[in-house]
Coordinates of C-alpha atoms in Angstrom, one line a residue:
M33 CA -104.5 53.9 -51.3
T34 CA -101.5 53.4 -53.5
G35 CA -99.8 56.1 -55.6
R36 CA -101.0 54.3 -58.7
V37 CA -104.6 54.6 -57.6
W38 CA -104.2 58.3 -56.7
A39 CA -102.5 58.9 -60.1
A40 CA -105.4 57.1 -61.8
L41 CA -107.9 59.4 -60.0
A42 CA -106.0 62.5 -60.9
A43 CA -105.7 61.5 -64.6
A44 CA -109.4 60.6 -64.6
G45 CA -110.2 64.0 -63.1
S46 CA -108.4 65.7 -65.9
G47 CA -110.1 63.5 -68.4
A48 CA -113.5 64.4 -66.9
L49 CA -112.7 68.1 -67.2
L50 CA -111.8 67.6 -70.8
L51 CA -115.0 65.6 -71.5
G52 CA -117.0 68.2 -69.7
A53 CA -115.5 71.0 -71.8
L54 CA -116.2 69.0 -75.0
A55 CA -119.8 68.4 -73.9
F56 CA -120.3 72.1 -73.3
Q57 CA -118.9 72.7 -76.8
Y58 CA -120.6 70.0 -78.8
I59 CA -123.7 69.2 -76.9
G60 CA -124.3 72.6 -75.2
G61 CA -123.3 74.6 -78.3
L62 CA -120.9 76.9 -76.3
A63 CA -118.0 77.5 -78.6
P64 CA -114.7 77.9 -76.7
C65 CA -112.6 81.1 -76.8
P66 CA -108.8 80.8 -77.4
M67 CA -108.0 80.9 -73.6
C68 CA -110.6 78.1 -73.0
L69 CA -108.7 76.0 -75.6
Y70 CA -105.4 76.8 -73.9
Q71 CA -106.8 75.4 -70.6
R72 CA -107.5 72.0 -72.2
W73 CA -104.0 71.1 -73.4
P74 CA -102.4 70.8 -70.0
H75 CA -105.2 68.4 -68.9
L76 CA -104.6 66.2 -72.0
A77 CA -100.9 66.1 -70.9
A78 CA -102.0 65.1 -67.4
V79 CA -104.1 62.2 -68.8
I80 CA -101.1 61.0 -70.8
V81 CA -98.8 61.3 -67.8
G82 CA -101.4 59.4 -65.8
A83 CA -101.4 56.6 -68.3
V84 CA -97.6 56.3 -68.0
A85 CA -97.8 56.5 -64.2
L86 CA -100.1 53.5 -64.1
A87 CA -97.4 51.5 -65.7
M88 CA -94.5 53.2 -63.8
P89 CA -95.7 54.8 -60.5
R90 CA -92.7 57.0 -59.6
P91 CA -92.9 60.1 -57.4
W92 CA -91.1 62.3 -60.0
L93 CA -93.6 61.3 -62.6
M94 CA -96.5 62.1 -60.3
R95 CA -95.0 65.6 -59.7
I96 CA -94.8 66.1 -63.5
G97 CA -98.4 65.0 -63.7
A98 CA -99.3 67.8 -61.2
L99 CA -97.8 70.4 -63.6
G100 CA -100.7 69.8 -66.1
P101 CA -103.6 70.9 -63.9
L102 CA -101.4 73.5 -62.2
T103 CA -100.8 75.1 -65.7
S104 CA -104.5 74.9 -66.5
A105 CA -105.4 76.5 -63.2
A106 CA -103.0 79.4 -63.8
I107 CA -104.5 80.0 -67.2
G108 CA -108.0 79.7 -65.7
I109 CA -107.2 82.2 -63.0
F110 CA -105.8 84.6 -65.6
H111 CA -108.9 84.0 -67.8
T112 CA -111.2 84.7 -64.8
G113 CA -109.4 88.0 -64.2
V114 CA -110.0 88.9 -67.9
E115 CA -113.7 88.0 -67.6
R116 CA -114.1 90.1 -64.5
K117 CA -112.1 93.0 -66.0
W118 CA -109.5 92.8 -63.3
W119 CA -106.8 93.0 -66.0
E120 CA -106.6 93.1 -69.8
G121 CA -106.5 89.9 -71.8
P122 CA -104.8 89.2 -75.1
A123 CA -105.9 91.7 -77.8
S124 CA -106.6 88.8 -80.2
C125 CA -109.6 87.5 -78.2
T126 CA -110.8 90.5 -76.1
G127 CA -111.2 93.2 -78.7
A128 CA -108.8 95.4 -76.6
G129 CA -106.3 97.6 -78.3
N130 CA -106.3 98.5 -82.0
A131 CA -107.0 95.1 -83.3
L132 CA -109.5 96.4 -85.9
S133 CA -107.9 99.8 -86.6
G134 CA -106.3 98.7 -89.8
L135 CA -109.5 97.3 -91.4
S136 CA -111.7 99.1 -93.8
G137 CA -115.5 99.0 -93.7
A138 CA -115.5 96.5 -96.6
D139 CA -113.1 94.3 -94.6
L140 CA -115.4 94.3 -91.6
L141 CA -118.4 93.4 -93.7
S142 CA -116.6 90.7 -95.6
T143 CA -118.4 87.3 -95.8
D144 CA -115.0 85.6 -95.4
A145 CA -114.9 86.8 -91.8
P146 CA -115.5 84.2 -89.1
V147 CA -119.1 83.5 -88.4
H148 CA -118.8 83.5 -84.7
L149 CA -115.9 85.0 -82.8
V150 CA -115.9 84.0 -79.2
M151 CA -114.4 86.7 -77.0
C152 CA -112.3 85.8 -73.9
D153 CA -113.7 88.6 -71.8
Q154 CA -117.3 87.4 -72.1
V155 CA -118.7 84.8 -69.7
A156 CA -120.6 82.2 -71.8
W157 CA -121.8 80.1 -68.8
S158 CA -121.7 80.4 -65.0
M159 CA -122.9 78.6 -61.9
W160 CA -123.0 80.2 -58.5
G161 CA -121.4 83.3 -59.9
L162 CA -118.3 81.4 -61.2
S163 CA -117.5 81.0 -64.9
M164 CA -116.2 77.9 -66.6
A165 CA -112.7 79.3 -66.3
S166 CA -113.1 79.8 -62.6
W167 CA -114.5 76.3 -62.1
N168 CA -111.6 74.9 -64.1
A169 CA -109.1 76.8 -61.9
I170 CA -110.7 75.4 -58.7
L171 CA -111.0 71.8 -59.9
S172 CA -107.6 71.9 -61.4
L173 CA -106.1 73.0 -58.1
V174 CA -107.9 70.0 -56.5
L175 CA -106.3 67.8 -59.1
V176 CA -102.8 69.2 -58.3
A177 CA -103.4 68.1 -54.7
V178 CA -104.4 64.6 -55.8
W179 CA -101.2 64.4 -58.0
L180 CA -99.1 65.4 -55.0
I181 CA -100.8 62.8 -52.8
A182 CA -100.0 60.3 -55.5
A183 CA -96.4 61.3 -55.4
R184 CA -96.2 61.0 -51.7
A185 CA -98.0 57.6 -51.7
S186 CA -95.7 56.2 -54.4
A187 CA -92.5 57.3 -52.6
K188 CA -90.6 54.4 -51.1
P189 CA -90.5 54.4 -47.3
R190 CA -87.1 55.3 -46.0
V191 CA -85.5 53.1 -43.4
L192 CA -83.8 55.0 -40.6
L193 CA -80.9 53.2 -39.0

């Protein structure tokens, strides 16, 4: 297969992960936490790089494409650790620290407060003991490999004299 085909597969994989996340959100009713949202942006970047790579299949562009899922995998691994209580996550989405210490009882009971706050340290869905963040990390690492195969396949063969 050519580098262009591998790049298309990698970009399609990132697109599929994005569509899956949106399906869980809008069809399944599972609102994303902030770290879930952070995992989506690198996949969007990979889709855009993939579109450019279809027109201009260059090895350096394929390596840049690999950075999208690699970044998403890193965030997914961190998120998994927060969910499993291996380490603390951001105070803004885990309830850790003194995030509520400055609020009065009236502030806490205010009707202006968000209706549904999704916490990053709570698993909303899992399959085979792995959360969505874990699955994103695993599948993103597979996509990194596909991007690197695309880079290798799009490299021009060197002639040895």
